[in-house]
Amino acid sequence: MTSTAPDSPAHLDPRLGKLERHIQALMQELHQARYEQRREALTDTLTGVGNRTALVNAFQEAQVAAARGAPQPALLLLNLDGFNALKKSAGHAAADQVLVTVAMRIRSAVRENDVVTRLGGDEFAVLLPATPQARATAVGNRILAALEPNIDLGNNTVRCGASMGLRIAEPHHTVEDLLQEADFAVDESKSEGRNKLKVFDPATLHARQLQRQIVGELREAIRSEQLVLFFQPIVELATGKIEGCEALVRWDHPVHGLIMPDHFIPVAAATGLIAELGRWVLRTAVRQLRHWRDNPATAQHTFSMRINVSAADLQSLEFVDDVSEALAEESLPPESLVLELTESAIIQNNELDRYTLASLHRLGVGLEIDDFGAGYSSMGYLRKLPVDRVKVDRQFVKDLGKDPSQLSFLAAIQEVIRSCGLEGIWEGIESAEQAEALRSIGCTSGQGYYFGKPLPEADFTEQLSRQQTWPA
């Protein structure tokens, strides 16, 4: 007898076979739908590259591999240079086209297993699994090179470079740590001129964190009266009488003691705090001058107050009003205030600078170029600016008495200043011999340790009350 296998239900009933095939098709569609759903969850809808979730997943996989002995992953983070301006000028559609093109170019420049992602806006990230710094740098530079050619937008073309930061992951890193430190390197790239790759430097990060701490403490110092003014006399060389005093800010830090301005002024200028600091100096100095003029012990002196003005002040539309209001609050005439401007603050000579200087000149305050000759030594613009005085940098005086030809050189500078219709104040006078030599060639005013070092308000007030000429 021959045995036969029992027929399957599907063989016996064609309807069951059809149902089985239908179920298999549905399962395949379901698997495909789930795959598409997962893919969409990991994809940036505009550019087709990965999104932040894809970056997180790739980083976690790379960290698992690193824990098993593979090299740590690297992260390249890049922002497009000038993208916001492009979006405003060309429109959102053109900006989207640029982003799509950039994503394609990044993909073309990386390796097959590198994960390209867009984190939002014009920010892209590339995770490079098991990649040392030298190789990651090479990939980053290939990306920058791929972005160099112009992008065709139909009606016009644009160039869209990028600022890039590189950070090699460490075992303790989370993805947010890695992004934050790579972003810091991007900021460093932007500060150095853009379209560069910068590798994260922990020492630079520490310096930036320290700067932020100083800014926070300095802002609090302005509000809580930790700042103080010191005053240094400016003297008529012929008579020894005081004709002005320069207000110099110091920071009386509750922990570190007295901090000199060269330690915090550059930080204030770099972080936008210089305007607030300048307003404090302006109002405090003008108020102090009012006190001296009202005090019977010091009222016999009618000198002017000199304060330093930053480039940011000249670029502020409110600065002229700040000066006018400060003088009005203390009922002082404009000529009682002289604003000292460095060459670097005015050398750009742009439209807003010229407007501010002209407005201050019309107001009646004195305008003086400080540290003249220290940086640019250009005499040509003296006739074009509405300034009254030039304070000659101390470097020209320090060799007076040592070099026989120095006095003739200074006489020539003094003649140029006089020919421009200006007065000259000579800084750095440290001896009676230097003061007399300058007076002999027609110099009228001087400042320096020979006449007096910068003093706090109480000491300077006491000096004003007991002496008529300088030095004592």
Coordinates of C-alpha atoms in Angstrom, one line a residue:
M1 CA 0.0 0.0 0.0
T2 CA 1.3 3.4 -0.9
S3 CA 1.0 6.1 1.8
T4 CA 0.3 9.7 0.9
A5 CA 0.7 12.8 2.9
P6 CA -2.5 14.4 3.9
D7 CA -3.5 17.3 1.8
S8 CA -3.1 20.7 3.5
P9 CA -6.1 22.7 4.3
A10 CA -5.2 25.2 1.8
H11 CA -4.8 22.5 -0.9
L12 CA -8.2 21.1 0.0
D13 CA -9.9 24.5 0.1
P14 CA -8.6 27.2 -2.4
R15 CA -10.3 29.8 -0.3
L16 CA -7.9 29.1 2.6
G17 CA -4.9 29.5 0.3
K18 CA -6.1 32.8 -0.9
L19 CA -6.6 34.0 2.7
E20 CA -3.1 32.9 3.6
R21 CA -1.6 34.8 0.8
H22 CA -3.7 37.9 1.8
I23 CA -2.5 37.7 5.4
Q24 CA 1.1 37.4 4.2
A25 CA 0.7 40.5 2.0
L26 CA -0.9 42.4 4.9
M27 CA 2.0 41.4 7.2
Q28 CA 4.5 42.6 4.6
E29 CA 2.7 45.9 4.2
L30 CA 2.6 46.2 8.0
H31 CA 6.4 45.6 8.3
Q32 CA 7.0 48.1 5.5
A33 CA 4.8 50.7 7.2
R34 CA 6.6 50.2 10.4
Y35 CA 9.9 50.5 8.6
E36 CA 8.8 53.7 6.9
Q37 CA 7.5 55.0 10.2
R38 CA 10.8 54.4 11.9
R39 CA 12.7 55.9 8.9
E40 CA 10.5 59.0 9.0
A41 CA 11.0 59.3 12.8
L42 CA 14.8 59.5 12.1
T43 CA 14.7 61.7 9.0
D44 CA 14.7 65.5 8.5
T45 CA 11.6 66.1 6.3
L46 CA 13.2 68.9 4.3
T47 CA 16.6 67.6 3.4
G48 CA 16.2 63.8 3.8
V49 CA 19.3 63.5 6.1
G50 CA 18.9 62.3 9.7
N51 CA 17.4 64.3 12.5
R52 CA 18.4 64.8 16.1
T53 CA 16.9 61.4 17.1
A54 CA 19.1 59.7 14.4
L55 CA 22.1 61.5 15.9
V56 CA 21.3 60.3 19.4
N57 CA 20.9 56.7 18.2
A58 CA 24.1 56.8 16.2
F59 CA 26.0 58.3 19.2
Q60 CA 24.7 55.6 21.5
E61 CA 25.7 52.8 19.1
A62 CA 29.2 54.4 18.8
Q63 CA 29.5 54.6 22.6
V64 CA 28.6 50.9 22.9
A65 CA 31.3 50.1 20.3
A66 CA 33.8 52.3 22.1
A67 CA 33.1 50.5 25.4
R68 CA 34.1 47.2 23.6
G69 CA 37.4 48.7 22.5
A70 CA 36.7 50.7 19.4
P71 CA 37.9 54.3 19.1
Q72 CA 35.6 57.0 20.4
P73 CA 33.3 58.7 17.8
A74 CA 33.8 62.3 16.6
L75 CA 31.2 65.0 16.0
L76 CA 31.4 67.7 13.4
L77 CA 28.9 70.5 14.0
L78 CA 28.4 73.3 11.4
N79 CA 26.4 76.5 11.0
L80 CA 26.0 78.1 7.7
D81 CA 27.6 81.6 7.4
G82 CA 25.2 84.4 6.6
F83 CA 22.2 82.1 6.3
N84 CA 19.7 84.4 8.1
A85 CA 20.6 87.3 5.9
L86 CA 20.2 85.1 2.8
K87 CA 16.7 84.0 4.1
K88 CA 15.7 87.6 4.5
S89 CA 16.9 88.7 1.1
A90 CA 16.1 85.7 -1.1
G91 CA 13.0 84.3 0.8
H92 CA 12.1 81.0 2.5
A93 CA 11.8 78.9 -0.6
A94 CA 15.3 79.8 -1.7
A95 CA 16.6 79.2 1.8
D96 CA 15.1 75.8 1.8
Q97 CA 16.7 75.1 -1.6
V98 CA 20.1 76.0 -0.1
L99 CA 19.6 73.7 2.9
V100 CA 18.7 70.8 0.6
T101 CA 21.8 71.5 -1.5
V102 CA 24.0 71.8 1.5
A103 CA 22.7 68.4 2.9
M104 CA 23.5 66.7 -0.4
R105 CA 27.0 68.2 -0.5
I106 CA 27.7 67.1 3.0
R107 CA 26.6 63.6 2.2
S108 CA 28.9 63.5 -0.8
A109 CA 31.9 64.5 1.3
V110 CA 31.6 62.0 4.1
R111 CA 32.2 58.3 4.4
E112 CA 29.5 55.6 4.0
N113 CA 29.1 54.9 7.7
D114 CA 29.1 58.6 8.8
V115 CA 25.7 59.8 10.0
V116 CA 24.7 63.2 8.5
T117 CA 21.9 65.0 10.4
R118 CA 20.2 68.4 10.4
L119 CA 19.4 69.6 13.9
G120 CA 17.2 72.5 12.8
G121 CA 17.5 75.8 11.0
D122 CA 21.0 76.0 9.4
E123 CA 22.7 73.7 11.9
F124 CA 24.0 70.3 10.6
A125 CA 25.9 67.6 12.5
V126 CA 27.9 64.6 11.3
L127 CA 28.7 61.8 13.7
L128 CA 31.8 59.8 12.7
P129 CA 31.9 56.5 14.5
A130 CA 35.3 55.2 15.7
T131 CA 37.2 58.2 14.2
P132 CA 40.4 59.8 15.6
Q133 CA 40.9 63.6 15.4
A134 CA 43.2 63.6 12.3
R135 CA 40.7 61.6 10.2
A136 CA 37.8 63.6 11.5
T137 CA 39.6 66.9 10.6
A138 CA 40.2 65.6 7.0
V139 CA 36.5 64.8 6.7
G140 CA 35.5 68.2 8.0
N141 CA 37.8 70.0 5.6
R142 CA 36.3 67.9 2.7
I143 CA 32.9 69.2 3.8
L144 CA 34.0 72.8 3.8
A145 CA 35.5 72.3 0.4
A146 CA 32.3 70.8 -0.9
L147 CA 30.3 73.8 0.3
E148 CA 32.6 76.3 -1.5
P149 CA 31.0 76.3 -5.0
N150 CA 28.1 78.7 -5.6
I151 CA 24.6 77.3 -5.2
D152 CA 22.3 78.0 -8.2
L153 CA 18.9 79.4 -7.2
G154 CA 17.6 79.9 -10.7
N155 CA 17.5 83.7 -10.8
N156 CA 20.9 84.1 -9.0
T157 CA 23.6 82.1 -7.3
V158 CA 24.8 82.3 -3.7
R159 CA 27.8 81.1 -1.8
C160 CA 27.1 79.5 1.6
G161 CA 30.2 78.6 3.6
A162 CA 30.1 77.2 7.1
S163 CA 31.7 77.6 10.5
M164 CA 32.6 74.2 11.9
G165 CA 33.5 72.7 15.2
L166 CA 35.0 69.3 16.0
R167 CA 34.8 67.4 19.2
I168 CA 36.1 63.9 19.9
A169 CA 33.8 62.1 22.3
E170 CA 35.0 61.0 25.7
P171 CA 33.6 58.1 27.8
H172 CA 31.8 60.4 30.2
H173 CA 30.0 62.4 27.4
T174 CA 26.3 62.5 26.8
V175 CA 25.2 63.6 23.4
E176 CA 24.3 67.0 24.8
D177 CA 27.8 67.4 26.3
L178 CA 29.2 66.6 22.9
L179 CA 26.9 69.0 21.1
Q180 CA 27.6 71.8 23.6
E181 CA 31.4 71.5 23.3
A182 CA 31.3 71.2 19.5
D183 CA 29.1 74.3 19.5
F184 CA 31.7 76.2 21.5
A185 CA 34.2 75.3 18.8
V186 CA 31.8 76.6 16.2
D187 CA 31.7 80.0 18.1
E188 CA 35.5 80.1 18.0
S189 CA 35.4 79.5 14.3
K190 CA 33.0 82.4 13.8
S191 CA 35.1 84.7 15.9
E192 CA 38.2 83.9 13.7
G193 CA 36.5 84.8 10.4
R194 CA 34.1 82.0 9.6
N195 CA 34.4 79.2 7.1
K196 CA 36.9 77.4 9.3
L197 CA 37.2 74.2 11.3
K198 CA 38.0 74.6 14.9
V199 CA 38.8 71.8 17.3
F200 CA 37.3 72.1 20.8
D201 CA 40.0 73.3 23.2
P202 CA 39.2 72.8 27.0
A203 CA 41.6 75.6 27.9
T204 CA 39.7 78.0 25.7
L205 CA 36.4 76.9 27.2
H206 CA 37.8 77.6 30.7
A207 CA 38.8 81.0 29.6
R208 CA 35.3 81.7 28.1
Q209 CA 33.7 80.4 31.3
L210 CA 35.9 82.7 33.3
Q211 CA 35.0 85.6 31.1
R212 CA 31.3 84.9 31.7
Q213 CA 31.9 84.8 35.4
I214 CA 33.7 88.1 35.2
V215 CA 30.8 89.6 33.2
G216 CA 28.3 88.5 35.8
E217 CA 30.3 89.8 38.6
L218 CA 31.0 93.1 36.8
R219 CA 27.3 93.6 36.1
E220 CA 26.7 93.1 39.8
A221 CA 29.6 95.4 40.6
I222 CA 28.0 98.3 38.7
R223 CA 24.7 97.8 40.5
S224 CA 26.2 97.4 44.0
E225 CA 28.7 100.2 43.9
Q226 CA 31.8 98.1 43.9
L227 CA 33.3 100.3 41.2
V228 CA 35.3 103.4 42.3
L229 CA 36.9 106.3 40.4
F230 CA 40.5 107.4 40.9
F231 CA 41.6 110.8 39.7
Q232 CA 44.9 112.0 38.1
P233 CA 45.7 115.7 37.5
I234 CA 46.4 117.3 34.2
V235 CA 48.6 120.4 34.8
E236 CA 49.6 123.6 33.0
L237 CA 53.3 123.3 32.5
A238 CA 54.0 127.0 32.8
T239 CA 52.1 127.6 36.1
G240 CA 51.7 124.2 37.7
K241 CA 48.0 124.8 38.1
I242 CA 45.5 122.0 37.6
E243 CA 43.5 122.4 34.4
G244 CA 41.8 119.0 34.5
C245 CA 41.7 115.6 36.0
E246 CA 41.2 112.2 34.4
A247 CA 38.6 109.8 35.9
L248 CA 40.0 106.3 35.9
V249 CA 37.7 103.4 36.9
R250 CA 38.8 100.6 39.3
W251 CA 36.9 97.6 40.6
D252 CA 37.0 97.1 44.3
H253 CA 36.2 93.4 44.2
P254 CA 34.9 91.9 47.6
V255 CA 37.3 88.9 47.2
H256 CA 40.2 89.9 44.9
G257 CA 40.6 93.5 46.1
L258 CA 41.3 96.4 43.8
I259 CA 41.3 95.3 40.1
M260 CA 42.9 97.5 37.5
P261 CA 40.8 98.4 34.3
D262 CA 43.0 96.5 31.9
H263 CA 41.7 93.3 33.5
F264 CA 38.0 94.0 33.0
I265 CA 37.6 96.7 30.4
P266 CA 38.5 94.4 27.5
V267 CA 35.9 91.8 28.8
A268 CA 33.3 94.6 29.1
A269 CA 34.0 95.7 25.5
A270 CA 33.9 92.1 24.1
T271 CA 30.6 91.3 25.8
G272 CA 28.5 94.5 25.3
L273 CA 28.8 95.6 28.9
I274 CA 31.0 98.5 28.1
A275 CA 28.0 100.9 27.5
E276 CA 26.6 100.3 30.9
L277 CA 30.0 100.7 32.5
G278 CA 30.6 103.9 30.5
R279 CA 27.3 105.4 31.7
W280 CA 28.3 104.7 35.3
V281 CA 31.6 106.4 34.9
L282 CA 30.0 109.4 33.1
R283 CA 27.4 110.1 35.8
T284 CA 29.7 109.4 38.7
A285 CA 32.5 111.6 37.4
V286 CA 30.2 114.5 36.6
R287 CA 28.6 114.2 40.0
Q288 CA 32.0 114.3 41.7
L289 CA 33.0 117.4 39.8
R290 CA 29.8 119.1 41.1
H291 CA 30.7 118.1 44.6
W292 CA 34.2 119.7 44.2
R293 CA 32.8 122.9 42.9
D294 CA 30.3 123.1 45.7
N295 CA 32.8 122.3 48.4
P296 CA 34.3 125.5 49.8
A297 CA 37.6 123.7 50.4
T298 CA 38.0 122.8 46.7
A299 CA 35.8 125.4 44.9
Q300 CA 38.8 127.6 44.0
H301 CA 39.8 125.0 41.4
T302 CA 37.7 125.3 38.1
F303 CA 39.3 122.4 36.2
S304 CA 37.5 120.1 33.8
M305 CA 36.6 116.4 34.2
R306 CA 38.1 114.0 31.6
I307 CA 36.6 110.6 31.0
N308 CA 37.4 107.9 28.5
V309 CA 34.9 107.1 25.7
S310 CA 34.7 103.7 23.9
A311 CA 34.0 102.9 20.3
A312 CA 30.7 101.5 21.5
D313 CA 29.7 104.9 22.9
L314 CA 30.3 106.5 19.5
Q315 CA 28.1 103.9 17.9
S316 CA 25.2 104.5 20.4
L317 CA 22.4 106.8 19.3
E318 CA 21.7 107.5 23.0
F319 CA 25.2 108.5 24.0
V320 CA 24.8 112.2 23.2
D321 CA 21.6 112.4 25.2
D322 CA 23.4 110.5 28.1
V323 CA 26.1 113.2 28.2
S324 CA 23.6 116.1 28.0
E325 CA 21.4 114.7 30.7
A326 CA 24.4 114.0 33.0
L327 CA 25.5 117.6 32.7
A328 CA 22.0 119.0 33.2
E329 CA 21.4 116.9 36.3
E330 CA 24.4 118.5 38.0
S331 CA 23.9 122.0 36.4
L332 CA 27.4 121.9 34.9
P333 CA 28.3 123.7 31.6
P334 CA 29.3 121.5 28.7
E335 CA 32.8 122.8 28.6
S336 CA 33.4 121.4 32.1
L337 CA 33.5 117.9 30.5
V338 CA 36.2 116.6 28.1
L339 CA 35.7 113.2 26.4
E340 CA 38.9 111.3 25.6
L341 CA 38.6 109.1 22.5
T342 CA 41.3 106.6 21.5
E343 CA 42.5 106.5 17.9
S344 CA 41.2 103.1 17.5
A345 CA 37.7 104.3 18.4
I346 CA 37.6 107.0 15.8
I347 CA 39.9 105.7 13.0
Q348 CA 37.0 104.0 11.2
N349 CA 35.4 107.4 10.7
N350 CA 32.1 105.9 9.7
E351 CA 28.8 107.9 9.3
L352 CA 27.5 107.2 12.9
D353 CA 30.8 108.1 14.4
R354 CA 30.9 111.4 12.5
Y355 CA 27.3 112.1 13.5
T356 CA 28.0 111.5 17.2
L357 CA 31.2 113.5 17.2
A358 CA 29.5 116.4 15.4
S359 CA 26.6 116.3 17.9
L360 CA 29.0 116.3 20.9
H361 CA 30.9 119.2 19.4
R362 CA 27.6 121.2 19.0
L363 CA 26.7 120.4 22.6
G364 CA 29.9 122.1 23.6
V365 CA 31.8 119.4 25.4
G366 CA 35.5 119.1 24.8
L367 CA 36.8 116.3 22.6
E368 CA 40.3 114.9 22.9
I369 CA 42.2 112.2 21.1
D370 CA 43.8 109.9 23.7
D371 CA 47.1 108.0 23.3
F372 CA 47.8 109.8 20.1
G373 CA 50.5 108.1 18.1
A374 CA 50.2 104.8 20.0
G375 CA 48.6 102.8 17.2
Y376 CA 48.1 104.6 13.9
S377 CA 50.3 107.7 14.1
S378 CA 48.2 109.2 11.3
M379 CA 48.2 113.0 11.3
G380 CA 46.0 113.4 8.3
Y381 CA 42.6 113.0 10.0
L382 CA 43.3 115.6 12.7
R383 CA 42.0 118.4 10.5
K384 CA 38.8 116.5 9.6
L385 CA 37.6 115.6 13.1
P386 CA 35.8 118.1 15.4
V387 CA 38.3 117.6 18.3
D388 CA 40.0 120.2 20.5
R389 CA 43.0 118.5 22.0
V390 CA 45.4 115.7 21.4
K391 CA 46.9 113.7 24.3
V392 CA 50.3 112.4 23.0
D393 CA 51.1 108.9 24.1
R394 CA 53.7 108.4 26.8
Q395 CA 56.0 106.4 24.6
F396 CA 57.3 109.7 23.1
V397 CA 58.3 111.2 26.4
K398 CA 59.9 108.2 28.1
D399 CA 63.3 108.7 26.3
L400 CA 63.4 112.4 26.8
G401 CA 66.7 113.2 28.4
K402 CA 68.3 110.0 27.2
D403 CA 68.4 110.6 23.5
P404 CA 69.7 114.1 22.4
S405 CA 67.6 114.1 19.3
Q406 CA 64.3 113.3 21.1
L407 CA 63.5 116.9 22.0
S408 CA 63.7 118.0 18.4
F409 CA 61.4 115.2 17.4
L410 CA 58.9 116.1 20.0
A411 CA 59.1 119.8 18.9
A412 CA 58.1 118.7 15.4
I413 CA 55.1 116.7 16.7
Q414 CA 54.1 119.7 18.8
E415 CA 54.3 121.9 15.7
V416 CA 52.0 119.6 13.7
I417 CA 49.5 119.6 16.5
R418 CA 49.5 123.4 16.7
S419 CA 49.3 123.7 12.9
C420 CA 46.0 121.7 13.1
G421 CA 44.6 124.3 15.5
L422 CA 44.7 121.9 18.4
E423 CA 46.1 121.8 22.0
G424 CA 48.5 119.1 23.1
I425 CA 48.6 117.3 26.4
W426 CA 51.8 115.2 27.0
E427 CA 51.4 112.0 28.9
G428 CA 54.1 110.1 30.9
I429 CA 55.9 113.0 32.5
E430 CA 57.9 111.6 35.4
S431 CA 60.5 114.2 36.2
A432 CA 61.0 118.0 36.5
E433 CA 63.5 117.8 33.7
Q434 CA 61.0 116.3 31.3
A435 CA 58.4 118.9 32.3
E436 CA 60.8 121.8 31.7
A437 CA 62.0 120.4 28.4
L438 CA 58.5 120.1 27.1
R439 CA 57.6 123.6 28.3
S440 CA 60.7 124.9 26.5
I441 CA 59.4 123.8 23.1
G442 CA 56.0 125.3 23.6
C443 CA 54.1 122.4 25.1
T444 CA 51.4 123.7 27.4
S445 CA 49.9 120.8 29.4
G446 CA 51.1 117.6 30.9
Q447 CA 50.1 114.5 32.9
G448 CA 52.2 111.9 34.7
Y449 CA 53.6 110.6 37.9
Y450 CA 55.7 113.7 38.4
F451 CA 52.5 115.7 39.0
G452 CA 50.7 112.9 40.8
K453 CA 49.6 109.3 40.6
P454 CA 45.9 108.4 40.3
L455 CA 44.3 108.8 43.7
P456 CA 40.9 107.7 45.2
E457 CA 38.3 110.5 45.7
A458 CA 39.1 111.2 49.4
D459 CA 42.8 111.5 48.8
F460 CA 42.4 113.6 45.7
T461 CA 39.9 115.9 47.5
E462 CA 42.4 116.4 50.3
Q463 CA 45.1 117.2 47.8
L464 CA 42.8 119.8 46.1
S465 CA 42.0 121.4 49.4
R466 CA 45.7 121.9 50.5
Q467 CA 47.6 122.8 47.4
Q468 CA 47.4 125.3 44.5
T469 CA 50.0 124.0 42.2
W470 CA 51.4 120.6 41.1
P471 CA 53.6 118.9 42.1
A472 CA 53.3 119.9 45.8

